[in-house]
């Protein structure tokens, strides 16, 4: 099948690479000329395990191409995926300007029956707006061309997106016509050979499913973080509680790990958008409000613990931060807990040495330049140089390299043997053997 994907960010690039891997001919379109030029040279705008090899190989085999010209791409395609950003507006609602701009341009170029697929995360009712935008352009051109707008939300985990796409647990497709449903079934057939993973529903149902899924996962995280704070007040080890409730098949172990808050491109934005949608309907989303409020509070738990231990004035204190990205397996810094932590510590006068296996280049681009003045914030070449003469280690992102570090080497390098474990990765008893003072989440 000939597919055109508009947007070469996280969703668009993974989608394009994986469809091309299954034999489809894919053209990825983006207005950013530098990004397109880099992609043609094998330089990706994001880090995602396994993605680079897919992109380079399929580009070499002409299964995957890149262009800034949507009109040219439309000449050979009648299946379009919209995969552009929907950043949150000031009121928390999803900003649809890029989605609707793409819809308008599609309407200016299609010349036969086409299926337009919303892959971007969009509010309920967006398909109707996309359809209207396309129809206006067709009317302006004096053409009568049939087309369908489909909702096909992505459920990709950053750090495992390629595997999630190639081996999905479900494929949600919202359609309002049998013709579009037939095309989508054919498109996804290679991904459902062992069993049918396609879940067909109407368009509005599919749009809502994406928001409900992410909000449910965010709710589990915030619930467990709230439990961790109660446990800490009661002198209870939350890790034992987690194991106890996770063994219940109705609850499960996924997304009940206490930590220092969730971030990324999905959960914060989607929870806010659903809150906004609910309020627009005159429904106050009490649970979602609490989920967001708890997450905001949770990002302050680590700096609060540190100030409790060292005092409000952190001048002349140096801290090592392990992990900058919002989760392991990605360089995504959006809404990362590390940003709040570093900001709070710098404002209290601290100096910080940080290390992340992947995200430091991205962090340099996104963090405020003033943070780096006078070496207040420095990035180290590896995790062990980062801890030299540190008054405490703060684990923020649970990269594999941090899971079983050399505690003996650390104890010799650090100024004070203190660890603030923002992801409960370490065994307090083991750390005691090396003389470390331990502070976890819900397990002081």
Tab-separated table of C-alpha atoms in Angstrom:
chain	number	residue	atom	x	y	z
A	1	UNK	CA	0.000	0.000	0.000
A	2	UNK	CA	1.138	3.567	-0.665
A	3	UNK	CA	0.961	5.614	2.510
A	4	UNK	CA	1.659	9.288	3.204
A	5	UNK	CA	2.462	10.265	6.783
A	6	UNK	CA	2.489	13.947	7.679
A	7	UNK	CA	4.743	14.671	10.641
A	8	UNK	CA	8.109	13.047	11.388
A	9	UNK	CA	8.115	13.342	15.136
A	10	UNK	CA	7.887	10.466	17.556
A	11	UNK	CA	4.575	9.024	16.326
A	12	UNK	CA	4.980	9.769	12.637
A	13	UNK	CA	8.488	8.410	12.284
A	14	UNK	CA	7.784	5.195	14.203
A	15	UNK	CA	4.572	4.671	12.211
A	16	UNK	CA	6.292	5.268	8.880
A	17	UNK	CA	9.265	3.054	9.653
A	18	UNK	CA	7.116	0.154	10.878
A	19	UNK	CA	4.661	0.257	7.965
A	20	UNK	CA	7.599	0.305	5.539
A	21	UNK	CA	9.150	-2.627	7.382
A	22	UNK	CA	6.008	-4.631	6.569
A	23	UNK	CA	6.288	-3.884	2.859
A	24	UNK	CA	4.213	-0.747	2.375
A	25	UNK	CA	5.617	2.166	0.425
A	26	UNK	CA	5.704	5.098	2.810
A	27	UNK	CA	6.397	8.786	2.247
A	28	UNK	CA	6.979	10.872	5.357
A	29	UNK	CA	6.266	14.578	4.959
A	30	UNK	CA	7.426	17.412	7.191
A	31	UNK	CA	7.673	21.189	6.791
A	32	UNK	CA	11.048	21.200	8.571
A	33	UNK	CA	13.601	21.064	5.734
A	34	UNK	CA	16.510	20.436	8.102
A	35	UNK	CA	14.744	17.473	9.689
A	36	UNK	CA	13.962	15.973	6.271
A	37	UNK	CA	17.540	16.472	5.094
A	38	UNK	CA	18.870	14.824	8.253
A	39	UNK	CA	16.520	11.867	7.880
A	40	UNK	CA	17.757	11.296	4.331
A	41	UNK	CA	21.244	11.111	5.823
A	42	UNK	CA	20.236	8.700	8.570
A	43	UNK	CA	20.098	11.330	11.332
A	44	UNK	CA	16.980	10.911	13.447
A	45	UNK	CA	15.367	13.725	15.496
A	46	UNK	CA	14.594	11.385	18.405
A	47	UNK	CA	16.158	8.465	20.225
A	48	UNK	CA	14.130	5.276	20.211
A	49	UNK	CA	15.675	1.803	20.490
A	50	UNK	CA	15.615	-0.043	17.144
A	51	UNK	CA	14.191	2.860	15.172
A	52	UNK	CA	17.392	4.083	13.538
A	53	UNK	CA	18.102	0.728	11.882
A	54	UNK	CA	14.535	0.483	10.551
A	55	UNK	CA	14.662	3.977	9.086
A	56	UNK	CA	18.079	3.607	7.442
A	57	UNK	CA	17.402	0.142	6.009
A	58	UNK	CA	13.967	0.926	4.579
A	59	UNK	CA	15.188	4.225	3.168
A	60	UNK	CA	17.988	2.377	1.351
A	61	UNK	CA	15.445	-0.064	-0.071
A	62	UNK	CA	13.142	2.795	-1.180
A	63	UNK	CA	10.306	1.550	1.007
A	64	UNK	CA	10.574	4.763	3.011
A	65	UNK	CA	11.148	8.249	1.604
A	66	UNK	CA	11.152	11.763	3.030
A	67	UNK	CA	9.963	15.031	1.521
A	68	UNK	CA	8.652	18.483	2.346
A	69	UNK	CA	6.223	18.363	-0.604
A	70	UNK	CA	2.824	16.983	0.402
A	71	UNK	CA	1.402	17.692	-3.054
A	72	UNK	CA	3.999	15.446	-4.669
A	73	UNK	CA	3.436	12.685	-2.123
A	74	UNK	CA	-0.339	12.850	-2.688
A	75	UNK	CA	0.057	11.983	-6.376
A	76	UNK	CA	0.750	8.339	-5.543
A	77	UNK	CA	-1.246	7.903	-2.345
A	78	UNK	CA	-4.824	7.818	-1.150
A	79	UNK	CA	-4.056	6.897	2.456
A	80	UNK	CA	-2.899	9.758	4.662
A	81	UNK	CA	-1.847	9.664	8.310
A	82	UNK	CA	-1.885	12.916	10.284
A	83	UNK	CA	0.826	12.636	12.948
A	84	UNK	CA	1.604	16.223	13.915
A	85	UNK	CA	1.800	17.671	17.405
A	86	UNK	CA	-1.184	18.704	19.515
A	87	UNK	CA	0.480	20.766	22.263
A	88	UNK	CA	-1.614	21.854	25.232
A	89	UNK	CA	-3.068	25.341	25.150
A	90	UNK	CA	-3.023	27.683	28.128
A	91	UNK	CA	-6.344	26.230	29.306
A	92	UNK	CA	-5.090	22.632	28.994
A	93	UNK	CA	-7.024	21.865	25.819
A	94	UNK	CA	-5.273	20.228	22.862
A	95	UNK	CA	-4.156	22.745	20.233
A	96	UNK	CA	-5.451	21.487	16.878
A	97	UNK	CA	-3.968	24.161	14.629
A	98	UNK	CA	-1.348	21.852	13.087
A	99	UNK	CA	-3.837	19.026	12.581
A	100	UNK	CA	-6.284	21.329	10.805
A	101	UNK	CA	-3.551	22.943	8.707
A	102	UNK	CA	-2.571	19.488	7.458
A	103	UNK	CA	-6.226	18.630	6.784
A	104	UNK	CA	-6.563	21.808	4.744
A	105	UNK	CA	-3.498	20.941	2.668
A	106	UNK	CA	-4.728	17.395	2.093
A	107	UNK	CA	-7.972	18.849	0.761
A	108	UNK	CA	-5.953	20.923	-1.686
A	109	UNK	CA	-4.248	17.868	-3.192
A	110	UNK	CA	-6.382	14.721	-3.146
A	111	UNK	CA	-7.849	13.726	-6.526
A	112	UNK	CA	-9.477	10.364	-5.744
A	113	UNK	CA	-11.205	8.598	-2.883
A	114	UNK	CA	-8.906	8.839	0.130
A	115	UNK	CA	-8.755	7.768	3.746
A	116	UNK	CA	-7.383	10.343	6.174
A	117	UNK	CA	-6.263	8.833	9.476
A	118	UNK	CA	-5.860	10.847	12.657
A	119	UNK	CA	-2.838	9.279	14.376
A	120	UNK	CA	-2.247	12.328	16.574
A	121	UNK	CA	-3.883	12.300	19.993
A	122	UNK	CA	-6.914	14.517	19.524
A	123	UNK	CA	-10.104	15.318	21.456
A	124	UNK	CA	-13.449	13.756	20.662
A	125	UNK	CA	-14.960	15.529	17.669
A	126	UNK	CA	-11.658	16.298	15.913
A	127	UNK	CA	-12.486	13.978	13.000
A	128	UNK	CA	-15.528	16.136	12.254
A	129	UNK	CA	-13.324	19.236	12.159
A	130	UNK	CA	-10.805	17.511	9.892
A	131	UNK	CA	-13.585	16.408	7.568
A	132	UNK	CA	-14.959	19.946	7.400
A	133	UNK	CA	-11.527	21.450	6.677
A	134	UNK	CA	-10.959	19.011	3.801
A	135	UNK	CA	-14.436	19.496	2.399
A	136	UNK	CA	-14.022	23.279	2.296
A	137	UNK	CA	-10.920	22.874	0.120
A	138	UNK	CA	-12.651	20.423	-2.206
A	139	UNK	CA	-15.575	22.842	-2.552
A	140	UNK	CA	-13.129	25.644	-3.359
A	141	UNK	CA	-11.646	23.437	-6.073
A	142	UNK	CA	-15.103	22.603	-7.431
A	143	UNK	CA	-14.532	18.882	-6.947
A	144	UNK	CA	-16.769	16.119	-5.682
A	145	UNK	CA	-14.445	13.517	-4.164
A	146	UNK	CA	-15.435	11.015	-1.529
A	147	UNK	CA	-13.193	10.573	1.486
A	148	UNK	CA	-13.332	9.154	4.988
A	149	UNK	CA	-11.717	10.369	8.196
A	150	UNK	CA	-10.563	7.604	10.535
A	151	UNK	CA	-9.309	7.664	14.118
A	152	UNK	CA	-6.387	5.309	14.792
A	153	UNK	CA	-4.803	6.335	18.108
A	154	UNK	CA	-1.318	5.106	18.984
A	155	UNK	CA	-0.527	3.209	22.159
A	156	UNK	CA	3.250	3.281	21.973
A	157	UNK	CA	5.514	3.310	25.011
A	158	UNK	CA	8.573	5.470	24.584
A	159	UNK	CA	11.588	3.202	24.818
A	160	UNK	CA	9.621	0.266	23.374
A	161	UNK	CA	7.698	1.943	20.545
A	162	UNK	CA	9.038	-0.162	17.664
A	163	UNK	CA	8.164	-3.430	19.384
A	164	UNK	CA	4.774	-2.043	20.437
A	165	UNK	CA	3.960	-1.136	16.836
A	166	UNK	CA	5.215	-4.348	15.259
A	167	UNK	CA	3.674	-6.561	17.962
A	168	UNK	CA	0.651	-4.630	19.237
A	169	UNK	CA	-1.637	-5.914	21.960
A	170	UNK	CA	-4.530	-4.113	20.254
A	171	UNK	CA	-5.152	-1.897	17.229
A	172	UNK	CA	-7.992	0.549	17.813
A	173	UNK	CA	-9.605	1.898	14.650
A	174	UNK	CA	-12.550	4.272	14.597
A	175	UNK	CA	-14.444	4.263	11.288
A	176	UNK	CA	-17.836	5.390	10.060
A	177	UNK	CA	-17.883	3.529	6.728
A	178	UNK	CA	-17.393	-0.053	5.554
A	179	UNK	CA	-15.127	1.155	2.764
A	180	UNK	CA	-12.651	2.735	5.165
A	181	UNK	CA	-12.878	-0.259	7.518
A	182	UNK	CA	-11.896	-2.601	4.679
A	183	UNK	CA	-8.810	-0.518	3.857
A	184	UNK	CA	-7.712	-0.331	7.493
A	185	UNK	CA	-8.160	-4.089	7.927
A	186	UNK	CA	-5.940	-4.693	4.911
A	187	UNK	CA	-3.338	-2.215	6.152
A	188	UNK	CA	-3.024	-3.852	9.563
A	189	UNK	CA	-3.338	-7.477	8.419
A	190	UNK	CA	0.460	-8.095	8.685
A	191	UNK	CA	0.322	-7.063	12.347
A	192	UNK	CA	-2.506	-9.456	13.245
A	193	UNK	CA	-1.441	-12.768	11.739
A	194	UNK	CA	-1.482	-14.772	14.974
A	195	UNK	CA	-4.800	-13.378	16.150
A	196	UNK	CA	-7.094	-10.556	15.170
A	197	UNK	CA	-5.974	-7.541	17.195
A	198	UNK	CA	-8.109	-5.018	15.331
A	199	UNK	CA	-10.850	-3.423	17.423
A	200	UNK	CA	-13.312	-1.549	15.227
A	201	UNK	CA	-15.576	1.129	16.686
A	202	UNK	CA	-16.972	4.446	15.587
A	203	UNK	CA	-14.663	7.442	15.267
A	204	UNK	CA	-15.675	9.294	18.418
A	205	UNK	CA	-15.319	6.134	20.506
A	206	UNK	CA	-11.744	5.678	19.255
A	207	UNK	CA	-10.856	9.299	19.998
A	208	UNK	CA	-12.090	8.873	23.572
A	209	UNK	CA	-10.358	5.510	24.032
A	210	UNK	CA	-6.913	7.095	23.736
A	211	UNK	CA	-7.589	9.710	26.410
A	212	UNK	CA	-9.264	7.191	28.704
A	213	UNK	CA	-6.320	4.778	28.419
A	214	UNK	CA	-3.644	7.345	29.261
A	215	UNK	CA	-5.715	8.869	32.047
A	216	UNK	CA	-6.264	5.428	33.575
A	217	UNK	CA	-2.515	4.705	33.598
A	218	UNK	CA	-1.771	8.134	35.064
A	219	UNK	CA	-4.389	7.443	37.738
A	220	UNK	CA	-2.652	4.197	38.758
A	221	UNK	CA	0.654	6.032	39.087
A	222	UNK	CA	-0.799	8.878	41.148
A	223	UNK	CA	-2.732	6.435	43.328
A	224	UNK	CA	0.417	4.500	44.173
A	225	UNK	CA	2.337	7.704	44.832
A	226	UNK	CA	-0.366	8.771	47.255
A	227	UNK	CA	-0.193	5.401	48.985
A	228	UNK	CA	3.599	5.787	49.240
A	229	UNK	CA	3.244	9.032	51.151
A	230	UNK	CA	0.737	7.475	53.541
A	231	UNK	CA	3.091	4.519	54.029
A	232	UNK	CA	5.959	6.829	54.841
A	233	UNK	CA	3.920	8.552	57.522
A	234	UNK	CA	3.002	5.203	59.044
A	235	UNK	CA	6.482	3.700	58.896
A	236	UNK	CA	5.370	1.142	56.299
A	237	UNK	CA	7.553	-0.047	53.384
A	238	UNK	CA	5.522	0.756	50.273
A	239	UNK	CA	7.476	-1.788	48.231
A	240	UNK	CA	6.007	-4.621	50.261
A	241	UNK	CA	2.561	-3.090	49.864
A	242	UNK	CA	3.116	-2.832	46.093
A	243	UNK	CA	3.990	-6.520	45.870
A	244	UNK	CA	1.022	-7.439	48.020
A	245	UNK	CA	-1.578	-5.636	45.928
A	246	UNK	CA	0.117	-6.308	42.580
A	247	UNK	CA	-0.294	-10.052	43.092
A	248	UNK	CA	-4.054	-9.504	42.819
A	249	UNK	CA	-4.854	-10.192	39.145
A	250	UNK	CA	-7.534	-7.498	39.221
A	251	UNK	CA	-4.853	-4.920	39.976
A	252	UNK	CA	-1.623	-6.293	38.462
A	253	UNK	CA	1.905	-4.962	38.767
A	254	UNK	CA	1.926	-2.527	35.832
A	255	UNK	CA	2.036	1.189	36.640
A	256	UNK	CA	1.952	0.779	40.431
A	257	UNK	CA	5.595	1.639	41.049
A	258	UNK	CA	5.920	4.628	43.407
A	259	UNK	CA	8.291	7.326	42.248
A	260	UNK	CA	8.902	11.025	41.783
A	261	UNK	CA	6.087	11.694	39.311
A	262	UNK	CA	5.181	10.942	35.707
A	263	UNK	CA	6.130	13.054	32.693
A	264	UNK	CA	6.592	12.725	28.948
A	265	UNK	CA	4.593	13.794	25.937
A	266	UNK	CA	1.383	11.905	26.746
A	267	UNK	CA	0.194	11.554	30.322
A	268	UNK	CA	0.489	15.206	31.471
A	269	UNK	CA	-0.958	16.583	28.238
A	270	UNK	CA	-3.761	14.047	27.890
A	271	UNK	CA	-4.935	14.303	31.494
A	272	UNK	CA	-5.089	18.093	31.142
A	273	UNK	CA	-6.976	17.823	27.845
A	274	UNK	CA	-9.558	15.438	29.295
A	275	UNK	CA	-10.024	17.747	32.287
A	276	UNK	CA	-10.665	20.602	29.875
A	277	UNK	CA	-13.111	18.534	27.833
A	278	UNK	CA	-14.975	17.510	30.964
A	279	UNK	CA	-15.290	21.080	32.188
A	280	UNK	CA	-16.536	22.202	28.787
A	281	UNK	CA	-19.362	19.703	29.276
A	282	UNK	CA	-20.152	21.157	32.694
A	283	UNK	CA	-18.739	18.117	34.492
A	284	UNK	CA	-16.107	18.718	37.151
A	285	UNK	CA	-13.577	15.845	36.810
A	286	UNK	CA	-12.807	15.346	40.502
A	287	UNK	CA	-10.699	12.210	40.055
A	288	UNK	CA	-8.641	13.596	37.153
A	289	UNK	CA	-8.094	16.833	39.077
A	290	UNK	CA	-6.658	14.785	41.935
A	291	UNK	CA	-4.460	12.738	39.593
A	292	UNK	CA	-2.881	15.897	38.198
A	293	UNK	CA	-2.585	17.572	41.608
A	294	UNK	CA	-0.903	14.495	43.109
A	295	UNK	CA	1.587	14.336	40.232
A	296	UNK	CA	2.504	17.993	40.656
A	297	UNK	CA	3.064	17.390	44.365
A	298	UNK	CA	5.030	14.206	43.749
A	299	UNK	CA	7.650	16.013	41.689
A	300	UNK	CA	8.427	18.062	44.805
A	301	UNK	CA	8.893	15.037	47.073
A	302	UNK	CA	12.613	14.605	46.346
A	303	UNK	CA	13.616	18.264	46.789
A	304	UNK	CA	11.508	18.388	49.960
A	305	UNK	CA	13.321	15.340	51.372
A	306	UNK	CA	16.688	16.835	50.453
A	307	UNK	CA	15.916	20.157	52.157
A	308	UNK	CA	14.645	18.328	55.210
A	309	UNK	CA	17.961	16.481	55.409
A	310	UNK	CA	20.340	19.363	54.563
A	311	UNK	CA	18.324	22.490	55.381
A	312	UNK	CA	16.654	25.100	53.192
A	313	UNK	CA	19.954	26.736	52.271
A	314	UNK	CA	21.885	24.361	50.014
A	315	UNK	CA	24.794	26.688	49.325
A	316	UNK	CA	28.116	24.868	49.339
A	317	UNK	CA	26.299	21.568	48.691
A	318	UNK	CA	26.891	19.496	45.572
A	319	UNK	CA	24.431	16.879	44.406
A	320	UNK	CA	24.742	14.190	41.768
A	321	UNK	CA	21.650	13.502	39.662
A	322	UNK	CA	21.406	10.198	37.824
A	323	UNK	CA	18.834	10.352	35.036
A	324	UNK	CA	17.340	13.327	33.213
A	325	UNK	CA	14.786	11.941	30.744
A	326	UNK	CA	11.243	11.375	31.974
A	327	UNK	CA	11.733	7.603	31.727
A	328	UNK	CA	14.498	5.185	30.652
A	329	UNK	CA	14.857	4.243	26.984
A	330	UNK	CA	14.266	7.741	25.606
A	331	UNK	CA	15.839	11.195	25.430
A	332	UNK	CA	12.450	12.873	25.915
A	333	UNK	CA	12.701	15.661	28.486
A	334	UNK	CA	9.104	16.854	28.294
A	335	UNK	CA	7.646	17.318	31.791
A	336	UNK	CA	10.501	15.285	33.256
A	337	UNK	CA	10.701	15.110	37.052
A	338	UNK	CA	14.384	16.007	36.827
A	339	UNK	CA	13.496	19.517	35.647
A	340	UNK	CA	11.494	20.317	38.789
A	341	UNK	CA	14.158	18.749	41.011
A	342	UNK	CA	17.059	20.659	39.453
A	343	UNK	CA	15.133	23.925	39.511
A	344	UNK	CA	14.326	23.562	43.220
A	345	UNK	CA	17.897	22.660	44.167
A	346	UNK	CA	19.476	25.465	42.142
A	347	UNK	CA	17.105	28.016	43.671
A	348	UNK	CA	18.269	26.808	47.092
A	349	UNK	CA	21.892	27.481	46.107
A	350	UNK	CA	23.078	23.950	45.293
A	351	UNK	CA	25.473	22.837	42.595
A	352	UNK	CA	24.589	19.815	40.505
A	353	UNK	CA	26.526	17.259	38.499
A	354	UNK	CA	24.177	15.227	36.316
A	355	UNK	CA	24.516	12.203	34.093
A	356	UNK	CA	22.102	10.486	31.707
A	357	UNK	CA	23.112	7.759	29.221
A	358	UNK	CA	21.087	9.294	26.368
A	359	UNK	CA	19.306	12.540	27.226
A	360	UNK	CA	22.123	15.005	28.006
A	361	UNK	CA	22.277	16.497	24.501
A	362	UNK	CA	18.522	17.001	24.506
A	363	UNK	CA	18.645	18.406	28.032
A	364	UNK	CA	21.229	21.019	26.983
A	365	UNK	CA	18.780	22.224	24.330
A	366	UNK	CA	15.733	22.347	26.580
A	367	UNK	CA	16.955	23.407	30.018
A	368	UNK	CA	17.325	27.149	30.743
A	369	UNK	CA	20.742	28.473	29.752
A	370	UNK	CA	21.107	30.340	33.051
A	371	UNK	CA	21.201	27.025	34.888
A	372	UNK	CA	24.590	26.320	33.326
A	373	UNK	CA	26.134	29.684	34.279
A	374	UNK	CA	29.031	29.587	36.727
A	375	UNK	CA	28.930	25.771	36.456
A	376	UNK	CA	25.898	25.608	38.722
A	377	UNK	CA	24.705	22.696	36.588
A	378	UNK	CA	27.228	20.462	34.873
A	379	UNK	CA	26.912	17.258	32.874
A	380	UNK	CA	29.433	14.487	33.450
A	381	UNK	CA	30.904	11.958	31.046
A	382	UNK	CA	29.816	8.929	33.046
A	383	UNK	CA	27.875	8.047	36.162
A	384	UNK	CA	30.903	7.639	38.413
A	385	UNK	CA	32.618	10.928	37.571
A	386	UNK	CA	29.273	12.602	38.304
A	387	UNK	CA	29.282	11.421	41.927
A	388	UNK	CA	32.790	12.634	42.799
A	389	UNK	CA	32.676	14.762	45.975
A	390	UNK	CA	28.868	14.728	45.937
A	391	UNK	CA	27.048	15.331	49.198
A	392	UNK	CA	24.297	12.995	47.986
A	393	UNK	CA	23.245	10.934	44.977
A	394	UNK	CA	19.723	11.485	43.635
A	395	UNK	CA	18.320	8.777	41.361
A	396	UNK	CA	15.593	10.210	39.121
A	397	UNK	CA	15.435	7.944	36.048
A	398	UNK	CA	15.849	4.187	36.468
A	399	UNK	CA	18.153	3.426	33.541
A	400	UNK	CA	19.535	-0.141	33.583
A	401	UNK	CA	23.062	1.182	34.144
A	402	UNK	CA	21.928	2.583	37.502
A	403	UNK	CA	20.241	-0.549	38.828
A	404	UNK	CA	23.272	-2.350	40.253
A	405	UNK	CA	26.039	0.238	40.572
A	406	UNK	CA	29.371	-0.296	42.289
A	407	UNK	CA	28.475	0.912	45.783
A	408	UNK	CA	32.008	0.344	47.054
A	409	UNK	CA	33.444	2.631	44.376
A	410	UNK	CA	30.693	5.151	45.076
A	411	UNK	CA	31.425	5.203	48.803
A	412	UNK	CA	35.046	6.092	48.066
A	413	UNK	CA	34.159	8.901	45.650
A	414	UNK	CA	31.317	10.676	47.436
A	415	UNK	CA	31.738	13.400	50.036
A	416	UNK	CA	28.829	11.987	52.026
A	417	UNK	CA	27.318	8.553	51.593
A	418	UNK	CA	23.680	9.555	51.153
A	419	UNK	CA	21.253	8.328	48.470
A	420	UNK	CA	17.833	9.723	47.586
A	421	UNK	CA	16.189	6.986	45.538
A	422	UNK	CA	13.406	8.527	43.465
A	423	UNK	CA	12.397	5.195	41.912
A	424	UNK	CA	12.939	2.752	44.794
A	425	UNK	CA	15.571	0.833	42.848
A	426	UNK	CA	17.894	-0.012	45.726
A	427	UNK	CA	17.760	-2.331	48.704
A	428	UNK	CA	18.131	-0.241	51.869
A	429	UNK	CA	19.707	-3.168	53.731
A	430	UNK	CA	22.397	-3.601	51.070
A	431	UNK	CA	23.180	0.123	51.172
A	432	UNK	CA	23.507	-0.029	54.958
A	433	UNK	CA	26.264	-2.631	54.537
A	434	UNK	CA	28.256	-0.032	52.574
A	435	UNK	CA	27.527	2.678	55.120
A	436	UNK	CA	25.001	4.604	53.017
A	437	UNK	CA	22.149	6.629	54.431
A	438	UNK	CA	19.025	5.812	52.362
A	439	UNK	CA	15.924	7.861	51.521
A	440	UNK	CA	13.349	6.288	49.212
A	441	UNK	CA	9.781	6.998	48.158
A	442	UNK	CA	7.466	5.687	50.854
A	443	UNK	CA	10.277	3.775	52.524
A	444	UNK	CA	12.352	6.043	54.762
